[in-house]
PDB file of C-alpha atoms in Angstrom:
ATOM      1  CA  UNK M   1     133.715 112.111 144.948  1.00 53.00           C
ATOM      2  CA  UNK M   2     133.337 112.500 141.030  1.00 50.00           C
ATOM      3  CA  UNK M   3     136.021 109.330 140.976  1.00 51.00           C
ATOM      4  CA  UNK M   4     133.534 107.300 143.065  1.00 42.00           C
ATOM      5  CA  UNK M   5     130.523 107.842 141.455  1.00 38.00           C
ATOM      6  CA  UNK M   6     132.629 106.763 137.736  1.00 38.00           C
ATOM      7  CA  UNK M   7     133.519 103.394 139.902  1.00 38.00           C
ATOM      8  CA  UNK M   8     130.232 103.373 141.139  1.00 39.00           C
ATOM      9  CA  UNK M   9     128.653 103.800 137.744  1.00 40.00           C
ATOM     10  CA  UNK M  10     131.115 101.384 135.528  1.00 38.00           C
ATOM     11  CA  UNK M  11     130.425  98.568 138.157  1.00 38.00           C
ATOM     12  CA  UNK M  12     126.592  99.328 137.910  1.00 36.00           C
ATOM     13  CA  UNK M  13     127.306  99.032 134.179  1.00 35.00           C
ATOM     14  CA  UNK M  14     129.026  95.742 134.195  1.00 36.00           C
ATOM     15  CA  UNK M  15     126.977  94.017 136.726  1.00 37.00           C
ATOM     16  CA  UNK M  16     123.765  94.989 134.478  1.00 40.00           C
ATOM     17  CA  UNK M  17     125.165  93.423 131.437  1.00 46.00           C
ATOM     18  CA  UNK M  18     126.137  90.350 133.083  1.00 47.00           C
ATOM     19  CA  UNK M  19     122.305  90.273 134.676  1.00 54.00           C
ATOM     20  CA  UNK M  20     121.324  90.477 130.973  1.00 75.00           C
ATOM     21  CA  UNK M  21     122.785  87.788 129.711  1.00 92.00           C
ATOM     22  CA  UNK M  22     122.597  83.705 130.039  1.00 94.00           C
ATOM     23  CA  UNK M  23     124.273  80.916 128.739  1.00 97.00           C
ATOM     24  CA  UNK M  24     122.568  77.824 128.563  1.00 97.00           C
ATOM     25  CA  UNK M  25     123.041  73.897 127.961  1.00 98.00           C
ATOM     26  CA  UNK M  26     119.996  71.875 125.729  1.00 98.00           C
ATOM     27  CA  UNK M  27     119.457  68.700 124.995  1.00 98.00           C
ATOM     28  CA  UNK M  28     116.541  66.153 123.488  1.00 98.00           C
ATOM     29  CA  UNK M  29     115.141  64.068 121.398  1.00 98.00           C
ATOM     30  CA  UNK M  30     113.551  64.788 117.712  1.00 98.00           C
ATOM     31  CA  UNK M  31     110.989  63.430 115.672  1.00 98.00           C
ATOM     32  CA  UNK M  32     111.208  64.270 112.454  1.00 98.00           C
ATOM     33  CA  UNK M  33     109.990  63.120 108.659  1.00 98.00           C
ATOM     34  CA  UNK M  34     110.565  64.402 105.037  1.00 98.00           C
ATOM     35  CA  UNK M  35     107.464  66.262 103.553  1.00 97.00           C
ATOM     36  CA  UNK M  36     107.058  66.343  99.496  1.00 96.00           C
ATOM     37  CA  UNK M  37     104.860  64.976  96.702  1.00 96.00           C
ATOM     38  CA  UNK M  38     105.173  60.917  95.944  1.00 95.00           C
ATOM     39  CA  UNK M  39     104.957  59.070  92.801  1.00 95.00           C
ATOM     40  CA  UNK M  40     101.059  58.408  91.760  1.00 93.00           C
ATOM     41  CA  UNK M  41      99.809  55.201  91.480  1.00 94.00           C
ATOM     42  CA  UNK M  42     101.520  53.294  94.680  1.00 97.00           C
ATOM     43  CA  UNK M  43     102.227  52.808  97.964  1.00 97.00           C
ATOM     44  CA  UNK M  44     105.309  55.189  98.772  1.00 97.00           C
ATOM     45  CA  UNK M  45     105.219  57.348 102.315  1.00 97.00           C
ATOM     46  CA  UNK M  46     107.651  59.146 104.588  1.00 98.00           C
ATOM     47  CA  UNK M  47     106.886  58.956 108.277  1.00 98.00           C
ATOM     48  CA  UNK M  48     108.307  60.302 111.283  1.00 98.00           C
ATOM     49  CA  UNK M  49     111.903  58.817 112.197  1.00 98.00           C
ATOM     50  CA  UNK M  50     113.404  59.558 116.004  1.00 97.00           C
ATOM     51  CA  UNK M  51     116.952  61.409 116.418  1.00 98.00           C
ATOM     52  CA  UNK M  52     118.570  63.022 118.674  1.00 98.00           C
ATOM     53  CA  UNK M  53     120.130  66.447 119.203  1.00 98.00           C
ATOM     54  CA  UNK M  54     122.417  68.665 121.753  1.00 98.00           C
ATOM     55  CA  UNK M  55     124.282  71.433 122.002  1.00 98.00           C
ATOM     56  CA  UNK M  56     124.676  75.150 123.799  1.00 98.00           C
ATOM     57  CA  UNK M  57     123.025  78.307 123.589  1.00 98.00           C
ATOM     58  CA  UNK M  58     123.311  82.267 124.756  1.00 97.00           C
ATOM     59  CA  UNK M  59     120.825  84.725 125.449  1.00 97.00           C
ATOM     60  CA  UNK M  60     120.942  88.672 125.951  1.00 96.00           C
ATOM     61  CA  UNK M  61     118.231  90.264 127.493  1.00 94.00           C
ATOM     62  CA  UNK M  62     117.508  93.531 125.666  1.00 91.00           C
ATOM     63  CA  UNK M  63     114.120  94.125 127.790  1.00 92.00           C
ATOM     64  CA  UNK M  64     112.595  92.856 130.457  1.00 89.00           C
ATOM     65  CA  UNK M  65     110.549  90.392 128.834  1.00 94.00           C
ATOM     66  CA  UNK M  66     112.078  90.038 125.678  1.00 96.00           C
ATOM     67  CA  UNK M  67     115.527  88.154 124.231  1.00 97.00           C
ATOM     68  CA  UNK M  68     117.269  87.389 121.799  1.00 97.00           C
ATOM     69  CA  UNK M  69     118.738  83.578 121.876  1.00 97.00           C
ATOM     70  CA  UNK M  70     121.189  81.722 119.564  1.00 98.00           C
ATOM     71  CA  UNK M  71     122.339  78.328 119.686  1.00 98.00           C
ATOM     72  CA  UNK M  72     125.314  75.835 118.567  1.00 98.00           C
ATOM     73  CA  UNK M  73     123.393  72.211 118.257  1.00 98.00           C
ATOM     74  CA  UNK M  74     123.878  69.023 116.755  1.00 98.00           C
ATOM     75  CA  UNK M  75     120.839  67.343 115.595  1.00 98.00           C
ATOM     76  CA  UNK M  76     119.511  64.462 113.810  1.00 98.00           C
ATOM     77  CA  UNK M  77     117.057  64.685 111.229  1.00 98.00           C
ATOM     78  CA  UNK M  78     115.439  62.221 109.085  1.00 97.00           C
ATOM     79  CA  UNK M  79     112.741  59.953 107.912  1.00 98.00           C
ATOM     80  CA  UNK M  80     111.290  56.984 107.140  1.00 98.00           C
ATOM     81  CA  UNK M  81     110.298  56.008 104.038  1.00 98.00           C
ATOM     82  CA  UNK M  82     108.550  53.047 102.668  1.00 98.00           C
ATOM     83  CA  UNK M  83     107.591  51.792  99.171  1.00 98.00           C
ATOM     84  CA  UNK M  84     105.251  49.327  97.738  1.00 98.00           C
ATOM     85  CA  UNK M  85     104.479  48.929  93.937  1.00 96.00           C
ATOM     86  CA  UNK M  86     105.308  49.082  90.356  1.00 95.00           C
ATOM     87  CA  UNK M  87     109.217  49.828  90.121  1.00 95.00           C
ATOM     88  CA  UNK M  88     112.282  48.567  88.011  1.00 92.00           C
ATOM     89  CA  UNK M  89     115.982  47.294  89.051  1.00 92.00           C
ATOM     90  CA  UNK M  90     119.149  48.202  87.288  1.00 90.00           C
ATOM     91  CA  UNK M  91     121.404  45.115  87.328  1.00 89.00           C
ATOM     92  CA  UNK M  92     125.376  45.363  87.181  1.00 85.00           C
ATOM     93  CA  UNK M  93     126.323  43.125  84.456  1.00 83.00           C
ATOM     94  CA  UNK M  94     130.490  44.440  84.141  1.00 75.00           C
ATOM     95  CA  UNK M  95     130.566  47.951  83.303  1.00 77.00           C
ATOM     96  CA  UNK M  96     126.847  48.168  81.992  1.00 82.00           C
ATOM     97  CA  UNK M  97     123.294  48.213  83.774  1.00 86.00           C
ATOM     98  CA  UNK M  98     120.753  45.967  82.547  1.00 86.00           C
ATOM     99  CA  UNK M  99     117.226  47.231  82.987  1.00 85.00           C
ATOM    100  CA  UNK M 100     114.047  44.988  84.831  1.00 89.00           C
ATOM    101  CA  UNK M 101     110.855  45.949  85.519  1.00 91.00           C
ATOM    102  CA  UNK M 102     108.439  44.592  88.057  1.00 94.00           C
ATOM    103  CA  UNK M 103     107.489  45.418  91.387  1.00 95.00           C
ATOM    104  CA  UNK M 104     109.810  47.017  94.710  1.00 97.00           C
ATOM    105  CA  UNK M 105     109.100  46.951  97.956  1.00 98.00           C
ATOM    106  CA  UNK M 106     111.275  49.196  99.890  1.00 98.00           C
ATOM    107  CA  UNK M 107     111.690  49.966 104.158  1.00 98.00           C
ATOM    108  CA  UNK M 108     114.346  52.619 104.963  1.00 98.00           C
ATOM    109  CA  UNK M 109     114.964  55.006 107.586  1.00 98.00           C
ATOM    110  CA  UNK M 110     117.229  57.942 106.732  1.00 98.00           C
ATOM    111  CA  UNK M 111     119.083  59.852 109.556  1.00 98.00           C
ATOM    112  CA  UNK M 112     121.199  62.787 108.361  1.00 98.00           C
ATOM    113  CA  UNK M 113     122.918  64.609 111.072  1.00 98.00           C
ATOM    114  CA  UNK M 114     123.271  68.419 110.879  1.00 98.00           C
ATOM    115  CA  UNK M 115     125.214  71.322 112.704  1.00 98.00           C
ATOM    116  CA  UNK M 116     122.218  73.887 113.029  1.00 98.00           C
ATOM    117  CA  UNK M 117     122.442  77.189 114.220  1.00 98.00           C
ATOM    118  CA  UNK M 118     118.658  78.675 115.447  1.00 98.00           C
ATOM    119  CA  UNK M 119     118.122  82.281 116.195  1.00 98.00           C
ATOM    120  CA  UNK M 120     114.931  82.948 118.120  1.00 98.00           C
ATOM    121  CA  UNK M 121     113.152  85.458 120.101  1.00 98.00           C
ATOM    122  CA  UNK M 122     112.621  84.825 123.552  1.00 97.00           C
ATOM    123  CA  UNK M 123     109.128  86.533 124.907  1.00 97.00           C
ATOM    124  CA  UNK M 124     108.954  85.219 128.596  1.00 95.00           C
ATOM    125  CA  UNK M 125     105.227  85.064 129.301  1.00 96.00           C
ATOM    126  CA  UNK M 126     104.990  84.464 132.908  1.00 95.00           C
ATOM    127  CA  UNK M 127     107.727  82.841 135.794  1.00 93.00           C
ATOM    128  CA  UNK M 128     106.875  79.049 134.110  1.00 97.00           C
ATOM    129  CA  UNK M 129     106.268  79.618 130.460  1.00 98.00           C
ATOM    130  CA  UNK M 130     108.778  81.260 127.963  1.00 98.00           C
ATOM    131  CA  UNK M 131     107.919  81.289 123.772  1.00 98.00           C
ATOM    132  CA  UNK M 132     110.116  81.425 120.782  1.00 98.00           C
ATOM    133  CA  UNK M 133     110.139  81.662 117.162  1.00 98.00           C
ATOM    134  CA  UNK M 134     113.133  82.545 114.960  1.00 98.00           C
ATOM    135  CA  UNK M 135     114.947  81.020 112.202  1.00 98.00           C
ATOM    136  CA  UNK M 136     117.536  77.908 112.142  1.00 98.00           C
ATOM    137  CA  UNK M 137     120.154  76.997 109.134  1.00 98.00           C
ATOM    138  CA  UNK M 138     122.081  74.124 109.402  1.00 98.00           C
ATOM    139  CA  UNK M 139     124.661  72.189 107.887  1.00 98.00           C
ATOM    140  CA  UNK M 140     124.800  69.213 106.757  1.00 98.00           C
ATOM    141  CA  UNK M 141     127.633  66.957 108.004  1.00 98.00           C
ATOM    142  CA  UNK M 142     126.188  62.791 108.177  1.00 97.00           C
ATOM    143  CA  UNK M 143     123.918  61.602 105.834  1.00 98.00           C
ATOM    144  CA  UNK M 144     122.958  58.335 106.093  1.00 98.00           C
ATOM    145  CA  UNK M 145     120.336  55.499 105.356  1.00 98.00           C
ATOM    146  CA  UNK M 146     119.795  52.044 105.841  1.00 97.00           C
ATOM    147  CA  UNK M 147     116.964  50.012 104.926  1.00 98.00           C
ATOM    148  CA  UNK M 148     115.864  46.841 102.353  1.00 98.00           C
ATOM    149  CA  UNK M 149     114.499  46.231  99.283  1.00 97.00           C
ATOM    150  CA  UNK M 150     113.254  43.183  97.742  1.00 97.00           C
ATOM    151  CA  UNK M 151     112.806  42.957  93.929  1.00 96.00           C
ATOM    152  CA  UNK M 152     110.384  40.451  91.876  1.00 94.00           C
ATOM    153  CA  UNK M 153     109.261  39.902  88.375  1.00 88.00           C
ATOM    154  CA  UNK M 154     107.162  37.498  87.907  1.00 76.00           C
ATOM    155  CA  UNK M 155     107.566  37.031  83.956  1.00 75.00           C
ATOM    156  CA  UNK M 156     111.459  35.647  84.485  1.00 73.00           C
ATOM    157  CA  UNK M 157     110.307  34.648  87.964  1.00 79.00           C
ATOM    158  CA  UNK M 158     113.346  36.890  88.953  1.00 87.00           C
ATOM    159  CA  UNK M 159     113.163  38.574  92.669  1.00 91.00           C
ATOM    160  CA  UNK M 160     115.770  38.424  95.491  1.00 94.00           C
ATOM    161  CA  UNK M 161     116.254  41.068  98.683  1.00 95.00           C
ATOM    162  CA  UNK M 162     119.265  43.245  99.071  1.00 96.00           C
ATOM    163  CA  UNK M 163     120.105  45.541 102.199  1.00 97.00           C
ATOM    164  CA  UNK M 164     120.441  49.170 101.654  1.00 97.00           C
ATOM    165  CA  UNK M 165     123.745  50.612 103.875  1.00 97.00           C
ATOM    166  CA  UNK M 166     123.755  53.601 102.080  1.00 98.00           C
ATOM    167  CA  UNK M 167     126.414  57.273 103.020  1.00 97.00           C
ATOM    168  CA  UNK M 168     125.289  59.645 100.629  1.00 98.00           C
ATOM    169  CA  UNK M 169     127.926  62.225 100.975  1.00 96.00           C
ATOM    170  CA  UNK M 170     130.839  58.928  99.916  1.00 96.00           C
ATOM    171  CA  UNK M 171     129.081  56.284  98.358  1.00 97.00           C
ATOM    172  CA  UNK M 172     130.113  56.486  94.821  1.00 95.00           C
ATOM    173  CA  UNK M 173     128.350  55.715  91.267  1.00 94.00           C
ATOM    174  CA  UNK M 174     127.876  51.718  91.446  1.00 92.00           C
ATOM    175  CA  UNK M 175     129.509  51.398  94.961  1.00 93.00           C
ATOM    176  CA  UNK M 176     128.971  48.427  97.455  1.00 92.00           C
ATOM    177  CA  UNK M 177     128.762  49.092 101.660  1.00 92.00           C
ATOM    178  CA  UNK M 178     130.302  45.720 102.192  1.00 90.00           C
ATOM    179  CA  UNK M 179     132.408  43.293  99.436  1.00 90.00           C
ATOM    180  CA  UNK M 180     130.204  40.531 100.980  1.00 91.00           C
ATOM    181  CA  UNK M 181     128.232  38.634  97.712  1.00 91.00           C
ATOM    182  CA  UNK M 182     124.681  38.486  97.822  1.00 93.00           C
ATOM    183  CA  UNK M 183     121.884  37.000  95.918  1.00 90.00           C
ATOM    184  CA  UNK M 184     122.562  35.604  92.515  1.00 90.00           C
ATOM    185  CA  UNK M 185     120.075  36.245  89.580  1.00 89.00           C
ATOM    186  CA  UNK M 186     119.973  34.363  86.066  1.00 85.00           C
ATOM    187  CA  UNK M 187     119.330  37.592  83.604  1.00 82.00           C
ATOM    188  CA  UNK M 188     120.393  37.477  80.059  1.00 77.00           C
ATOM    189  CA  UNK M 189     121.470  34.467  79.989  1.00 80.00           C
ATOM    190  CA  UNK M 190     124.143  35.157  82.691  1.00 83.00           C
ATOM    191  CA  UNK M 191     124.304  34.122  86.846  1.00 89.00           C
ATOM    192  CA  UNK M 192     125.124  37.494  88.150  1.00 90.00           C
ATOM    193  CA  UNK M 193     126.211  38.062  91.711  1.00 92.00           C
ATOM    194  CA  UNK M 194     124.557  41.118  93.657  1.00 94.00           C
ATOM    195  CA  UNK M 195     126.163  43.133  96.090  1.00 94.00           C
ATOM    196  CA  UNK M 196     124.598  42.322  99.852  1.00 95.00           C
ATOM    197  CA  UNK M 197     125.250  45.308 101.360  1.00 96.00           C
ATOM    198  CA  UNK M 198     124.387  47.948  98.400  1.00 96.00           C
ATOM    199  CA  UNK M 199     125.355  51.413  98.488  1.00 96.00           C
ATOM    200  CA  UNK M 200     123.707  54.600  98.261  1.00 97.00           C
ATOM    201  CA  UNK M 201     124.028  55.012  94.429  1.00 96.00           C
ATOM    202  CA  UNK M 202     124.984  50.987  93.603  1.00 95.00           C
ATOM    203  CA  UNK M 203     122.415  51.402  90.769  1.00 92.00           C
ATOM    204  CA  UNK M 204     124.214  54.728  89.085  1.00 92.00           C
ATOM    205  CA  UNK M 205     125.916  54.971  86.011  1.00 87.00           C
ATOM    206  CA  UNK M 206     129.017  57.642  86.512  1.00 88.00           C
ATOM    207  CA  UNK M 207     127.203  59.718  84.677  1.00 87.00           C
ATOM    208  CA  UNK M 208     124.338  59.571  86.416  1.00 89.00           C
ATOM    209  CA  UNK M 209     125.636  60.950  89.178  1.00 93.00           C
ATOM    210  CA  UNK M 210     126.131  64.731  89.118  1.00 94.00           C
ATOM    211  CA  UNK M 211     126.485  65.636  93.142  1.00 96.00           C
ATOM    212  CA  UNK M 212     125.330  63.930  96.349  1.00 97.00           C
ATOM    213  CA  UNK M 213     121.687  62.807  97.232  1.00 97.00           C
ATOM    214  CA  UNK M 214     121.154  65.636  99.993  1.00 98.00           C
ATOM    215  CA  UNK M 215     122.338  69.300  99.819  1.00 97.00           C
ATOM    216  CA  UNK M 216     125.044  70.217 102.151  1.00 97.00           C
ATOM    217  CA  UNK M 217     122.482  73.228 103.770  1.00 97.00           C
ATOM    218  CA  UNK M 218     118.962  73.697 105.270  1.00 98.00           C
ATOM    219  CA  UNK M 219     117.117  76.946 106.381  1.00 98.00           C
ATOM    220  CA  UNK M 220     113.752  77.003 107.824  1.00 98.00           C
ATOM    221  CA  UNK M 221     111.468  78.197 110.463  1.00 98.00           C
ATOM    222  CA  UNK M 222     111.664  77.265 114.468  1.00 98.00           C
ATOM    223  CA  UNK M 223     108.675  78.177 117.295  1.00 98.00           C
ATOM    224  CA  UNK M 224     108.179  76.912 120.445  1.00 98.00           C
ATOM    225  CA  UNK M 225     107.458  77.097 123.829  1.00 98.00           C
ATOM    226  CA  UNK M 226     109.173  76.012 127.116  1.00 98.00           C
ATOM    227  CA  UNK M 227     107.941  74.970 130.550  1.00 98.00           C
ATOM    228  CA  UNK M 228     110.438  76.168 133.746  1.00 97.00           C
ATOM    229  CA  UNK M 229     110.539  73.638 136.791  1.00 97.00           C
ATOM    230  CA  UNK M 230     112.322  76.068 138.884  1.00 96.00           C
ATOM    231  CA  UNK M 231     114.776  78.851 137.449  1.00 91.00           C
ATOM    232  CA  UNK M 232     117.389  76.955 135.603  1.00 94.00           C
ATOM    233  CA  UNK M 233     115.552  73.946 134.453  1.00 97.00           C
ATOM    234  CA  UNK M 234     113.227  74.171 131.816  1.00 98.00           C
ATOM    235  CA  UNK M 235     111.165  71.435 129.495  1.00 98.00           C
ATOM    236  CA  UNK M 236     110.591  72.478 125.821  1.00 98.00           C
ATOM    237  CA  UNK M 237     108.954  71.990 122.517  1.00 98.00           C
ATOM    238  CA  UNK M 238     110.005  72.958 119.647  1.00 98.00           C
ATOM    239  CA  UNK M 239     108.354  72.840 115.922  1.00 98.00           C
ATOM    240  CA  UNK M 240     110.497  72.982 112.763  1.00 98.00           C
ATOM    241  CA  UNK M 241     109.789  73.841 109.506  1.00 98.00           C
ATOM    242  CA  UNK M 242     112.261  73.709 106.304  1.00 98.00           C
ATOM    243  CA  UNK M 243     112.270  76.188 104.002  1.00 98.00           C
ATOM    244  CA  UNK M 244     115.126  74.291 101.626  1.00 97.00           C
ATOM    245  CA  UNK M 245     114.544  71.534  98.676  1.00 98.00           C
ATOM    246  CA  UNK M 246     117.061  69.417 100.456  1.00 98.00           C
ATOM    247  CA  UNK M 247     117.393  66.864  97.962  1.00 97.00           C
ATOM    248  CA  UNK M 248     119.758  66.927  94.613  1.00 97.00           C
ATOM    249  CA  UNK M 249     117.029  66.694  91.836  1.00 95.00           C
ATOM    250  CA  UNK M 250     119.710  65.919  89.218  1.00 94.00           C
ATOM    251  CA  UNK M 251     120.457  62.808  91.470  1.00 95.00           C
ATOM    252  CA  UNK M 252     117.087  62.255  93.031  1.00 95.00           C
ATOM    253  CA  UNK M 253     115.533  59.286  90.360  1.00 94.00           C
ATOM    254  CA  UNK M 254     111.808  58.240  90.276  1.00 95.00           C
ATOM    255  CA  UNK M 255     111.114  54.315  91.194  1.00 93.00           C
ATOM    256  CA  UNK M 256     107.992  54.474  88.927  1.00 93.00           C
ATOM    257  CA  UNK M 257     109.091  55.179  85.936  1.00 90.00           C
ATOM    258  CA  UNK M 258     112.263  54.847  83.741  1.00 89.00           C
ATOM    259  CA  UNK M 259     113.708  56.365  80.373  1.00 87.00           C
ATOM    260  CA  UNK M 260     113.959  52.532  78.773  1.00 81.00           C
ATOM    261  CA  UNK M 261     114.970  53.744  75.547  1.00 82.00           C
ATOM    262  CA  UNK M 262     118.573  54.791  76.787  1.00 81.00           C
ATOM    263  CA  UNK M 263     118.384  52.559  80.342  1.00 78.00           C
ATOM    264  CA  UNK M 264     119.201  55.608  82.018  1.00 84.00           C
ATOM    265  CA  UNK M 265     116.917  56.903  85.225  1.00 90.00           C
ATOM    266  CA  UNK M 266     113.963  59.740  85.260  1.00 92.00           C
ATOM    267  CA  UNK M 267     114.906  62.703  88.123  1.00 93.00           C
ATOM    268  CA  UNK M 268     112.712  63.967  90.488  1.00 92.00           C
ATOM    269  CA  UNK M 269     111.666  67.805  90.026  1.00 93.00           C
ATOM    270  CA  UNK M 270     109.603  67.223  93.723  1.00 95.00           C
ATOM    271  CA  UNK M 271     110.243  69.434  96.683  1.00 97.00           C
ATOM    272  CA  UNK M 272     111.322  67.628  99.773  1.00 97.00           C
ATOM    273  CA  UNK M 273     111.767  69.791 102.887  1.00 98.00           C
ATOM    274  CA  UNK M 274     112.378  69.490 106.942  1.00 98.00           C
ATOM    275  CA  UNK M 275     109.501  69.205 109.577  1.00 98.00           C
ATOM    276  CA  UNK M 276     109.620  67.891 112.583  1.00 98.00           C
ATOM    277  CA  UNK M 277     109.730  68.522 116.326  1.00 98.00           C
ATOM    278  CA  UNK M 278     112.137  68.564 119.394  1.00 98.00           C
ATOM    279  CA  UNK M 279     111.689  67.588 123.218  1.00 98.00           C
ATOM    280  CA  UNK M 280     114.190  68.740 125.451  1.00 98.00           C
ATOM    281  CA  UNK M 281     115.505  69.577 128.319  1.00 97.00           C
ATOM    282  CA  UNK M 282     117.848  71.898 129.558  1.00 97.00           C
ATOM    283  CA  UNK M 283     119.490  74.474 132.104  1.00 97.00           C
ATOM    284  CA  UNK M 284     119.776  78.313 131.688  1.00 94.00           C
ATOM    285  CA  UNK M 285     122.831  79.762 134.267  1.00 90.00           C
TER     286      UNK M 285
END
């Protein structure tokens, strides 16, 4: 009898803890932008860019309302970023930069792709409504950007437009995307040849470049809520908000303004985070 009831009680046991947990599958899109001060005195924005993210989850119930969830995702998050005014262009001439000022207009969208882990609390509200909020960190495995710029000053009547193929985590100080030529420019009494395809720091001097563009890590907030069609299936929303500078400021230049007595750039002290939201969909088993 006292056998029994230990058989009876370890498979009691086992079959709650089973009951208590879930594994799920989630999967969505995500619009997201950059969020930090901009240079005064012209036209420079981030807006929301689109990604897209996936990935797999598990949840143990520790009450009967109440859960805690983490989750293995891949994600991408960017923005897009436009600029419109008074800027300045280093030109390559051999192993030198030669510095012009004039005006930059500038359309990019940046799309850096991250392995995020969220942990969240689960509170399910009712049969169709379930809400989260937590806290993500992810890592940064993708940056990229591509975009255009196009360059005049009207006092040498100098402008051309260049494409922007920029991977910030291998481009290299004064590094092309493609070796296909571009536009020519008369400067200094020389024809020089611009790269087409310019990378992400084409306009660098080695020196200038102490580290990548974006930091290899992010850490923020996550809430949300999610809508079940039936048991399984569920439709959610999902708010994130970065806690992290994720740009390099000893790398991160201003387009404004310049340090023209040693042609070298001006860094960025600004604080450039995360936000953005997720639609997805998934299935809880």
């Amino acid at each position: 009898m006292i056998r029994q009831i230990v058989v009876i009680g370890l498979f009691a046991f086992v079959i709650s803890g089973i009951s208590a947990q879930s594994f799920g599958i989630r999967a969505g899109l995500n619009y997201t932008s950059f969020s930090g001060p901009l240079e005064e005195g012209v036209n420079e924005k981030y807006s929301i860019s689109d990604g897209f993210h996936f990935g797999v989850n598990y949840a143990y119930k520790f009450a009967d309302d109440f859960s805690l969830k983490g989750e293995l995702l891949y994600t991408q998050v960017g923005s897009k970023y436009s600029y419109d005014g008074e800027s300045f262009y280093k030109i390559p001439i051999g192993n030198a930069f030669l510095y012009e000022k004039g005006k930059s207009t500038i359309e990019m969208k940046v799309s850096n792709a991250y392995i995020s882990l969220p942990v969240t609390f689960q509170w399910q509200a009712s049969k169709k409504f379930e809400f989260s909020a937590g806290v993500y960190a992810s890592f940064l495995i993708g940056p990229r950007g591509n975009g255009t710029i196009y360059f005049e000053q009207n006092k040498d009547s100098l402008f051309f437009k260049q494409s922007l193929i920029h991977n910030y985590n291998k481009d290299e100080a004064g590094g092309i995307a493609t070796n296909s030529a571009g536009p020519s420019v008369y400067v200094d009494g020389k024809v020089v040849t611009l790269a087409k395809d310019a990378g992400a720091y084409y306009n660098y001097l080695g020196t200038e470049k102490d580290g990548n563009l974006y930091k290899t890590y992010d850490f923020g907030l996550t809430g949300g809520v999610s809508y079940f069609i039936n048991k399984g299936f569920y439709i959610g929303l999902k708010y994130d908000y970065g806690l992290v500078d994720i740009t390099n400021n000893k790398v991160d230049f201003l387009r404004k303004t310049f340090d023209e007595e040693n042609s070298r750039f001006k860094f960025s002290d600004h604080f450039d985070r995360n936000v953005g939201f997720e639609i997805s969909f998934g299935f809880r088993f």
